[in-house]
CSV table of C-alpha atoms in Angstrom, one decimal:
chain,number,residue,atom,x,y,z
A,812,MET,CA,86.7,-147.7,-38.4
A,813,GLN,CA,87.7,-149.8,-35.4
A,814,PRO,CA,91.3,-151.0,-34.3
A,815,THR,CA,91.9,-154.6,-35.0
A,816,PRO,CA,91.3,-156.6,-31.3
A,817,THR,CA,93.8,-158.3,-30.4
A,818,THR,CA,91.8,-161.7,-30.8
A,819,GLN,CA,91.8,-161.6,-34.3
A,820,ARG,CA,96.1,-161.1,-34.6
A,821,PHE,CA,97.3,-163.9,-36.8
A,822,LYS,CA,100.5,-165.0,-34.1
A,823,ILE,CA,102.7,-166.2,-36.6
A,824,LEU,CA,103.6,-162.7,-37.7
A,825,ASP,CA,103.8,-161.6,-34.5
A,826,VAL,CA,106.4,-164.8,-33.8
A,827,LEU,CA,108.0,-163.7,-36.6
A,828,ARG,CA,108.2,-160.1,-35.5
A,829,GLY,CA,110.1,-161.1,-32.8
A,830,PHE,CA,112.3,-163.1,-34.4
A,831,ALA,CA,113.6,-160.2,-36.3
A,832,LEU,CA,113.9,-158.1,-33.1
A,833,LEU,CA,116.1,-160.4,-31.7
A,834,GLY,CA,118.5,-160.1,-34.9
A,835,VAL,CA,118.1,-156.3,-35.1
A,836,LEU,CA,119.4,-156.0,-32.0
A,837,ILE,CA,122.3,-158.2,-32.5
A,838,ALA,CA,123.1,-156.6,-35.7
A,839,ASN,CA,123.3,-153.3,-34.0
A,840,MET,CA,125.0,-153.9,-31.1
A,841,ALA,CA,128.0,-152.9,-32.9
A,842,TYR,CA,127.0,-149.4,-33.4
A,843,HIS,CA,125.5,-149.0,-29.6
A,844,SER,CA,128.7,-150.0,-28.2
A,845,GLY,CA,130.6,-147.5,-30.1
A,846,TYR,CA,132.8,-150.3,-31.5
A,847,TRP,CA,132.6,-149.4,-35.2
A,848,PHE,CA,133.4,-145.7,-34.2
A,849,LEU,CA,137.1,-147.2,-32.9
A,850,SER,CA,139.9,-147.3,-35.1
A,851,PRO,CA,141.2,-150.8,-36.1
A,852,GLU,CA,144.1,-150.1,-33.8
A,853,LYS,CA,142.1,-149.1,-31.1
A,854,GLN,CA,140.2,-152.5,-31.5
A,855,GLN,CA,143.1,-154.4,-31.4
A,856,ASN,CA,143.6,-153.1,-28.2
A,857,LEU,CA,140.5,-154.3,-26.5
A,858,ALA,CA,140.5,-157.7,-24.6
A,859,HIS,CA,139.8,-160.6,-26.9
A,860,TYR,CA,140.5,-159.2,-30.2
A,861,GLU,CA,141.0,-162.1,-32.3
A,862,LEU,CA,138.3,-164.4,-30.8
A,863,GLY,CA,135.9,-161.2,-30.9
A,864,GLU,CA,136.3,-160.3,-34.6
A,865,GLY,CA,135.3,-163.8,-35.5
A,866,LEU,CA,132.5,-163.7,-33.8
A,867,LEU,CA,131.8,-160.0,-35.5
A,868,TRP,CA,132.6,-162.0,-39.0
A,869,LEU,CA,129.9,-164.9,-37.8
A,870,ILE,CA,127.4,-161.4,-37.0
A,871,HIS,CA,127.6,-159.8,-40.2
A,872,PHE,CA,127.0,-163.3,-42.0
A,873,VAL,CA,124.2,-164.3,-39.5
A,874,THR,CA,122.3,-160.9,-39.1
A,875,GLU,CA,123.8,-158.3,-41.7
A,876,GLY,CA,120.4,-156.7,-43.6
A,877,LYS,CA,118.4,-159.8,-43.0
A,878,PHE,CA,116.6,-159.5,-40.1
A,879,TYR,CA,115.5,-155.4,-41.2
A,880,SER,CA,114.6,-157.5,-44.5
A,881,ILE,CA,112.2,-159.4,-42.4
A,882,PHE,CA,111.1,-156.1,-40.5
A,883,SER,CA,110.0,-154.3,-43.8
A,884,LEU,CA,108.4,-157.6,-45.1
A,885,LEU,CA,106.3,-157.5,-42.0
A,886,PHE,CA,105.8,-153.7,-42.7
A,887,GLY,CA,104.2,-154.7,-46.1
A,888,ILE,CA,102.0,-157.4,-44.9
A,889,GLY,CA,100.7,-154.9,-42.2
A,890,PHE,CA,99.7,-152.4,-44.5
A,891,GLY,CA,98.3,-155.1,-46.9
A,892,LEU,CA,96.3,-156.1,-43.8
A,893,GLN,CA,95.0,-153.0,-42.8
A,894,LEU,CA,94.1,-152.3,-46.4
A,895,GLN,CA,92.2,-155.1,-46.7
A,896,ARG,CA,90.4,-154.9,-43.5
A,897,ALA,CA,89.9,-150.7,-44.5
A,898,MET,CA,88.0,-152.5,-47.8
A,899,ALA,CA,86.1,-155.3,-46.3
A,900,GLN,CA,84.8,-152.0,-43.9
A,901,ASN,CA,84.2,-149.9,-46.8
A,902,SER,CA,86.0,-147.7,-44.8
A,903,ALA,CA,88.4,-144.5,-45.7
A,904,PHE,CA,91.8,-145.9,-45.8
A,905,THR,CA,94.7,-143.5,-47.2
A,906,GLY,CA,93.8,-141.0,-44.4
A,907,ARG,CA,94.2,-142.2,-41.4
A,908,PHE,CA,97.4,-145.1,-42.4
A,909,SER,CA,98.6,-141.8,-43.6
A,910,ARG,CA,98.4,-140.0,-39.8
A,911,ARG,CA,99.8,-143.4,-38.7
A,912,LEU,CA,103.1,-142.9,-40.6
A,913,LEU,CA,103.2,-139.0,-39.5
A,914,ILE,CA,103.2,-139.9,-36.0
A,915,LEU,CA,105.6,-143.2,-36.7
A,916,ILE,CA,108.1,-139.9,-38.2
A,917,CYS,CA,107.6,-138.0,-34.9
A,918,ILE,CA,108.4,-141.1,-33.0
A,919,GLY,CA,111.3,-142.2,-34.7
A,920,LEU,CA,112.9,-138.8,-35.3
A,921,THR,CA,112.6,-138.1,-31.1
A,922,HIS,CA,114.2,-142.1,-31.0
A,923,ALA,CA,117.2,-141.0,-33.1
A,924,PHE,CA,117.7,-137.3,-31.4
A,925,LEU,CA,117.1,-138.6,-28.0
A,926,LEU,CA,118.6,-142.1,-28.4
A,927,TYR,CA,120.0,-143.9,-31.4
A,928,VAL,CA,120.9,-142.3,-34.4
A,929,GLY,CA,120.7,-145.7,-36.1
A,930,ASP,CA,116.6,-145.1,-36.2
A,931,ILE,CA,115.4,-147.1,-39.0
A,932,LEU,CA,111.6,-146.0,-38.3
A,933,VAL,CA,111.8,-142.7,-40.5
A,934,THR,CA,112.6,-144.5,-43.6
A,935,TYR,CA,109.7,-146.3,-43.0
A,936,ALA,CA,107.5,-144.4,-42.4
A,937,VAL,CA,108.4,-141.8,-45.5
A,938,LEU,CA,108.3,-145.3,-47.9
A,939,GLY,CA,105.1,-145.8,-46.2
A,940,PHE,CA,104.1,-142.6,-47.9
A,941,VAL,CA,105.4,-144.3,-51.3
A,942,LEU,CA,103.3,-147.6,-50.4
A,943,ILE,CA,100.1,-146.6,-50.5
A,944,LEU,CA,100.7,-145.2,-54.0
A,945,PHE,CA,101.4,-149.1,-55.4
A,946,ARG,CA,98.1,-149.9,-53.6
A,947,ASN,CA,96.4,-150.8,-56.9
A,948,CYS,CA,99.4,-152.3,-58.1
A,949,ASN,CA,98.9,-155.9,-59.6
A,950,ASP,CA,100.9,-158.8,-58.3
A,951,ASN,CA,103.1,-159.0,-61.7
A,952,ASN,CA,104.0,-155.7,-61.3
A,953,LEU,CA,104.5,-156.2,-57.6
A,954,LEU,CA,107.1,-159.0,-58.2
A,955,ARG,CA,108.4,-157.5,-61.0
A,956,LEU,CA,109.6,-154.4,-59.0
A,957,VAL,CA,111.0,-157.0,-56.2
A,958,PHE,CA,113.1,-158.2,-58.4
A,959,ILE,CA,114.4,-154.9,-60.1
A,960,LEU,CA,114.7,-152.6,-56.4
A,961,PRO,CA,117.4,-154.1,-55.1
A,962,LEU,CA,119.6,-154.4,-58.3
A,963,LEU,CA,119.4,-149.8,-58.5
A,964,PRO,CA,122.3,-149.8,-55.5
A,965,VAL,CA,124.7,-151.5,-57.6
A,966,LEU,CA,124.1,-149.2,-60.3
A,967,GLN,CA,124.5,-146.0,-57.6
A,968,TYR,CA,127.7,-148.0,-55.9
A,969,GLY,CA,129.3,-148.4,-59.0
A,970,ILE,CA,128.5,-145.0,-60.5
A,971,SER,CA,130.1,-143.4,-57.4
A,972,TRP,CA,132.9,-145.5,-57.8
A,973,TYR,CA,133.6,-144.5,-61.1
A,974,MET,CA,133.3,-141.2,-60.3
A,975,ALA,CA,135.6,-141.7,-57.1
A,976,GLN,CA,138.5,-143.1,-59.2
A,977,VAL,CA,138.0,-140.3,-61.9
A,978,SER,CA,138.4,-137.3,-58.9
A,979,ASP,CA,141.1,-139.4,-57.7
A,980,ALA,CA,139.1,-139.5,-54.3
A,981,SER,CA,141.0,-140.3,-51.1
A,982,GLY,CA,138.5,-143.2,-49.9
A,983,GLU,CA,138.5,-141.7,-46.4
A,984,VAL,CA,134.8,-141.1,-45.2
A,985,ALA,CA,135.2,-138.9,-42.5
A,986,GLY,CA,138.3,-138.2,-40.4
A,987,MET,CA,139.2,-140.2,-37.5
A,988,ASP,CA,139.6,-136.5,-35.3
A,989,MET,CA,135.7,-136.9,-36.1
A,990,PHE,CA,134.7,-140.1,-34.4
A,991,GLU,CA,137.1,-139.8,-31.7
A,992,GLN,CA,135.1,-136.2,-30.7
A,993,ILE,CA,131.9,-138.9,-31.3
A,994,VAL,CA,133.6,-141.5,-29.1
A,995,LEU,CA,134.4,-138.6,-26.0
A,996,THR,CA,131.2,-136.9,-26.7
A,997,TYR,CA,129.2,-140.3,-25.8
A,998,GLN,CA,131.5,-141.7,-23.6
A,999,SER,CA,131.4,-138.4,-20.7
A,1000,GLY,CA,129.3,-136.0,-22.2
A,1001,THR,CA,126.3,-134.3,-20.9
A,1002,PHE,CA,122.5,-135.5,-22.0
A,1003,LEU,CA,122.6,-132.0,-23.5
A,1004,GLU,CA,126.0,-133.1,-25.6
A,1005,ILE,CA,124.6,-136.5,-26.3
A,1006,ILE,CA,121.2,-135.4,-28.3
A,1007,GLN,CA,123.2,-132.4,-30.0
A,1008,THR,CA,125.4,-134.9,-31.2
A,1009,ASN,CA,122.6,-137.2,-32.1
A,1010,ILE,CA,120.6,-134.9,-34.0
A,1011,PHE,CA,124.2,-134.0,-36.1
A,1012,GLY,CA,124.3,-137.5,-36.7
A,1013,THR,CA,120.7,-138.2,-38.0
A,1014,PHE,CA,121.5,-135.7,-40.6
A,1015,PHE,CA,125.0,-135.4,-41.8
A,1016,GLY,CA,125.5,-139.3,-41.2
A,1017,ARG,CA,122.6,-141.5,-41.2
A,1018,TYR,CA,120.3,-140.2,-43.8
A,1019,PRO,CA,123.4,-139.3,-45.8
A,1020,ASP,CA,124.5,-143.3,-45.6
A,1021,LEU,CA,121.1,-144.5,-46.4
A,1022,ILE,CA,121.0,-143.0,-49.6
A,1023,PHE,CA,124.6,-143.8,-50.2
A,1024,THR,CA,124.1,-147.3,-49.4
A,1025,GLY,CA,120.6,-147.5,-51.6
A,1026,ARG,CA,119.0,-148.8,-48.3
A,1027,LEU,CA,115.7,-147.0,-49.6
A,1028,PHE,CA,115.4,-149.0,-52.7
A,1029,LYS,CA,116.1,-152.5,-50.6
A,1030,VAL,CA,113.5,-151.7,-47.9
A,1031,PHE,CA,110.6,-150.6,-50.1
A,1032,ALA,CA,111.5,-153.9,-52.2
A,1033,MET,CA,110.4,-155.9,-49.0
A,1034,PHE,CA,107.5,-154.0,-48.6
A,1035,LEU,CA,106.3,-154.4,-51.8
A,1036,LEU,CA,107.2,-158.6,-51.2
A,1037,GLY,CA,105.0,-157.8,-47.9
A,1038,TYR,CA,102.3,-156.2,-49.5
A,1039,TYR,CA,102.1,-159.0,-52.4
A,1040,ILE,CA,101.7,-161.6,-49.3
A,1041,ALA,CA,98.9,-160.3,-47.4
A,1042,LYS,CA,97.3,-159.9,-50.5
A,1043,ASN,CA,97.4,-163.8,-50.9
A,1044,ARG,CA,97.0,-164.5,-47.6
A,1045,TRP,CA,100.2,-166.7,-47.7
A,1046,PHE,CA,100.2,-166.7,-43.9
A,1047,ALA,CA,96.7,-167.1,-43.1
A,1048,ASN,CA,97.3,-171.3,-44.2
A,1049,LEU,CA,100.1,-172.0,-43.9
A,1050,ASP,CA,99.4,-176.2,-43.6
A,1051,THR,CA,98.6,-175.4,-47.8
A,1052,ARG,CA,101.5,-173.4,-48.7
A,1053,LYS,CA,104.3,-176.2,-46.9
A,1054,VAL,CA,105.2,-177.6,-50.3
A,1055,GLN,CA,106.0,-174.0,-52.0
A,1056,LEU,CA,107.9,-172.7,-48.0
A,1057,LYS,CA,109.8,-175.7,-48.6
A,1058,LYS,CA,111.2,-174.9,-51.9
A,1059,ILE,CA,111.4,-171.5,-51.4
A,1060,LEU,CA,113.8,-172.1,-48.5
A,1061,ILE,CA,116.1,-174.1,-50.5
A,1062,TRP,CA,116.1,-171.7,-53.2
A,1063,CYS,CA,116.8,-168.9,-51.2
A,1064,ALA,CA,119.7,-170.9,-48.9
A,1065,VAL,CA,121.1,-171.4,-52.2
A,1066,ILE,CA,121.1,-167.9,-53.2
A,1067,GLY,CA,121.6,-166.8,-49.4
A,1068,ILE,CA,124.7,-168.7,-48.2
A,1069,PRO,CA,127.2,-168.1,-50.6
A,1070,CYS,CA,127.0,-164.6,-51.5
A,1071,ASN,CA,126.6,-163.9,-47.2
A,1072,LEU,CA,129.7,-166.0,-46.7
A,1073,ILE,CA,131.6,-163.5,-49.5
A,1074,MET,CA,129.6,-160.2,-47.8
A,1075,ALA,CA,130.4,-161.2,-44.4
A,1076,TYR,CA,134.0,-161.2,-45.7
A,1077,MET,CA,133.9,-157.9,-47.6
A,1078,MET,CA,132.5,-156.3,-44.2
A,1079,THR,CA,136.1,-156.8,-42.8
A,1080,THR,CA,138.2,-155.3,-45.2
A,1081,GLY,CA,136.4,-151.6,-45.2
A,1082,ALA,CA,136.8,-151.8,-49.1
A,1083,TYR,CA,132.5,-150.4,-49.6
A,1084,TYR,CA,132.9,-147.3,-48.0
A,1085,THR,CA,136.5,-146.5,-48.7
A,1086,MET,CA,136.1,-147.0,-52.7
A,1087,ALA,CA,138.4,-150.0,-53.4
A,1088,PRO,CA,138.4,-151.6,-56.5
A,1089,THR,CA,136.5,-154.6,-55.0
A,1090,GLY,CA,134.1,-152.4,-52.6
A,1091,ILE,CA,131.4,-153.1,-55.7
A,1092,ILE,CA,131.6,-157.0,-54.4
A,1093,GLU,CA,129.5,-156.0,-51.7
A,1094,PRO,CA,126.8,-154.6,-53.0
A,1095,MET,CA,126.6,-156.8,-55.8
A,1096,VAL,CA,126.1,-160.3,-53.6
A,1097,TYR,CA,124.0,-157.8,-51.0
A,1098,ALA,CA,121.4,-157.4,-53.9
A,1099,TYR,CA,120.3,-161.0,-53.6
A,1100,GLY,CA,121.8,-162.8,-51.1
A,1101,VAL,CA,120.5,-160.8,-48.2
A,1102,PRO,CA,116.9,-160.6,-48.9
A,1103,ALA,CA,116.9,-164.4,-49.8
A,1104,LEU,CA,118.7,-165.3,-46.2
A,1105,GLY,CA,116.1,-163.2,-44.6
A,1106,ILE,CA,113.2,-164.7,-47.0
A,1107,CYS,CA,114.5,-168.0,-45.8
A,1108,TYR,CA,114.8,-167.5,-42.0
A,1109,ALA,CA,111.4,-166.7,-42.1
A,1110,CYS,CA,110.0,-169.9,-44.2
A,1111,GLY,CA,112.2,-171.6,-41.8
A,1112,ILE,CA,110.6,-170.4,-39.0
A,1113,ALA,CA,107.1,-171.0,-40.7
A,1114,LEU,CA,108.0,-174.7,-41.3
A,1115,LEU,CA,108.7,-175.1,-37.6
A,1116,TYR,CA,105.3,-173.3,-36.9
A,1117,LEU,CA,103.5,-176.2,-38.3
A,1118,LYS,CA,104.9,-178.3,-36.1
A,1119,PRO,CA,102.8,-178.5,-32.5
A,1120,LYS,CA,106.3,-179.0,-30.6
A,1121,TRP,CA,108.2,-176.3,-32.3
A,1122,GLN,CA,105.1,-173.7,-32.1
A,1123,LYS,CA,104.8,-173.7,-28.3
A,1124,ARG,CA,108.4,-172.7,-28.2
A,1125,LEU,CA,107.6,-170.3,-31.0
A,1126,ASN,CA,105.1,-168.8,-29.1
A,1127,ILE,CA,107.6,-167.6,-26.6
A,1128,LEU,CA,108.6,-164.9,-28.9
A,1129,ALA,CA,104.7,-163.9,-29.9
A,1130,PRO,CA,104.5,-161.0,-26.7
A,1131,PHE,CA,108.0,-160.0,-27.3
A,1132,GLY,CA,106.9,-159.4,-31.1
A,1133,ARG,CA,103.6,-157.8,-30.0
A,1134,MET,CA,105.3,-155.2,-28.5
A,1135,ALA,CA,108.1,-154.6,-31.1
A,1136,LEU,CA,108.0,-151.0,-31.2
A,1137,THR,CA,108.0,-150.4,-27.4
A,1138,ASN,CA,111.2,-153.2,-27.6
A,1139,TYR,CA,112.8,-151.4,-30.2
A,1140,LEU,CA,112.7,-148.2,-28.4
A,1141,THR,CA,113.4,-149.9,-25.1
A,1142,GLN,CA,116.5,-151.7,-26.7
A,1143,SER,CA,118.2,-148.1,-27.4
A,1144,LEU,CA,117.5,-146.6,-23.7
A,1145,LEU,CA,119.0,-149.8,-22.2
A,1146,CYS,CA,122.3,-149.0,-24.0
A,1147,GLY,CA,122.3,-145.6,-24.0
A,1148,ILE,CA,122.1,-146.4,-20.1
A,1149,ILE,CA,125.2,-149.0,-20.4
A,1150,PHE,CA,126.9,-147.4,-23.0
A,1151,GLU,CA,126.7,-143.4,-22.7
A,1152,GLY,CA,127.6,-140.6,-20.1
A,1153,TYR,CA,124.5,-140.0,-18.9
A,1154,GLY,CA,124.7,-143.8,-17.8
A,1155,PHE,CA,127.6,-146.3,-17.2
A,1156,GLY,CA,129.6,-144.6,-20.0
A,1157,LEU,CA,131.1,-148.0,-21.7
A,1158,PHE,CA,130.9,-146.3,-25.3
A,1159,ALA,CA,133.6,-147.9,-27.4
A,1160,GLN,CA,135.7,-149.9,-24.7
A,1161,LEU,CA,134.1,-153.1,-25.1
A,1162,GLY,CA,134.7,-155.9,-27.7
A,1163,PRO,CA,132.3,-157.8,-29.6
A,1164,ILE,CA,132.1,-160.6,-27.0
A,1165,TYR,CA,131.0,-158.7,-24.1
A,1166,PHE,CA,128.6,-156.3,-26.1
A,1167,THR,CA,127.0,-159.0,-27.6
A,1168,LEU,CA,126.3,-161.1,-24.4
A,1169,ILE,CA,125.1,-157.5,-23.1
A,1170,GLY,CA,122.9,-157.7,-26.1
A,1171,LEU,CA,121.6,-161.3,-25.6
A,1172,GLY,CA,121.1,-160.4,-21.5
A,1173,ILE,CA,118.9,-157.4,-23.0
A,1174,LEU,CA,116.8,-159.5,-25.2
A,1175,LEU,CA,116.2,-162.0,-22.4
A,1176,LEU,CA,115.1,-159.3,-19.8
A,1177,GLN,CA,112.3,-157.8,-22.4
A,1178,ILE,CA,111.2,-161.5,-23.9
A,1179,GLY,CA,110.3,-161.9,-19.8
A,1180,TRP,CA,108.8,-158.2,-19.5
A,1181,SER,CA,107.0,-158.6,-22.6
A,1182,HIS,CA,105.2,-161.9,-21.2
A,1183,TRP,CA,104.5,-160.0,-18.0
A,1184,TRP,CA,103.1,-157.0,-19.3
A,1185,LEU,CA,100.9,-158.7,-22.1
A,1186,SER,CA,99.6,-160.7,-19.2
A,1187,ARG,CA,98.2,-157.8,-17.8
A,1188,PHE,CA,97.4,-155.0,-20.8
A,1189,GLN,CA,96.4,-155.2,-24.5
A,1190,PHE,CA,99.5,-153.4,-26.2
A,1191,GLY,CA,103.0,-152.4,-25.1
A,1192,PRO,CA,102.9,-148.5,-24.2
A,1193,ALA,CA,104.4,-147.4,-27.5
A,1194,GLU,CA,102.0,-149.4,-29.6
A,1195,TRP,CA,98.9,-147.8,-27.3
A,1196,LEU,CA,100.6,-144.2,-27.7
A,1197,TRP,CA,100.4,-144.8,-31.8
A,1198,ARG,CA,97.2,-146.6,-32.0
A,1199,SER,CA,95.4,-144.2,-29.8
A,1200,LEU,CA,97.1,-141.0,-31.7
A,1201,THR,CA,96.3,-142.8,-35.2
A,1202,TYR,CA,92.5,-143.3,-34.0
A,1203,MET,CA,92.1,-140.1,-32.2
A,1204,LYS,CA,90.7,-141.6,-29.4
A,1205,ILE,CA,92.6,-143.3,-26.3
A,1206,GLN,CA,92.6,-147.0,-26.5
A,1207,PRO,CA,91.5,-149.7,-23.6
A,1208,MET,CA,94.2,-150.6,-22.1
A,1209,LYS,CA,93.9,-153.5,-19.8
A,1210,ILE,CA,92.8,-157.2,-20.7
A,1211,ASN,CA,89.4,-157.7,-21.3
A,1212,THR,CA,88.2,-154.4,-21.5
A,1213,PHE,CA,87.3,-154.1,-25.5
A,1214,PRO,CA,83.3,-153.5,-25.5
A,1215,GLN,CA,81.4,-156.8,-26.6
A,1216,HIS,CA,80.5,-155.5,-30.0
A,1217,ILE,CA,84.3,-154.5,-31.0
A,1218,VAL,CA,85.4,-158.1,-30.0
A,1219,ASN,CA,82.8,-159.9,-32.0
A,1220,ASN,CA,82.9,-157.5,-34.8
């Protein structure tokens, strides 16, 4: 089975992938910059604190969970497309896709250990193996699971909250001494010390948090929805789906906007992690509110893409989206250079206004670089490596180097 030529791509999917990557970085900047690790008192000492808190609330409302939901949706679509292509060519699928996932785990662990504890690639890859088991699931069962899975984190949190009340837990997730040590390491530690902190944080911070928050259920629900969309080829004939897309957009906005207003407020209280009595409100409004608003965004982009003027504008994001893996990894590298001790050491020294401006600057740089790179090469560097290892064959890199029989396949 040959890899898919770039001439056979659906550009709307690249646009959506690029759009999602914009929001992912802005949502992650509070973590990349170290602001999340500061105590409330130290946050208040930063410049323009009140204005920054207002911006942070807006970031929570607009970005939190919505853009990784779109990414998860696209992962499910990609799975469906690859499965359909394998079936059409009567070629093996499971082995090759499993190899693809194993490579992604290696990339994700390298990313987490060297650059960013908040890596999502390993989670996607592990859940990708579970997704394979659902490849023969019918549409009705897929949709049932899409609606059921987001409720499980609410149930899970309810059990944890009840146990915390019964055990009279203090509600402290981690002592401030530990956070202060993390801040000190990222600010002025050696690269080896930072790697050690990243490894510890991955296994004892990131992964327990993914389990505690029920992120695995949330991501997998969007995988299944993406697979359903791929099976029914929703993205292939957008003109015929215009009425349906408008209805979905409206209903998702009706559900998503009020739920995310509540969630953004709850995130400013810290009640969720401290197991306060009101903490359960956050997973309740998250369950359907966050994916609903993410789907609302995606439908809005799809509808705009049907308008010629907007299609031209949105296509600016297509190269950025085609290089999503490269750009995701590069975002962590650039943030490491800016904020951590082996670079400028600005970790935990900037408030939301400044770290958001830095994030926007990184995005503009990456969009321009993606256009330049893909005007010369078929794939981004990370995409090329991933494809070459997946197919166990060096892939042609320069444009117009595909053999003619592959292009016409």
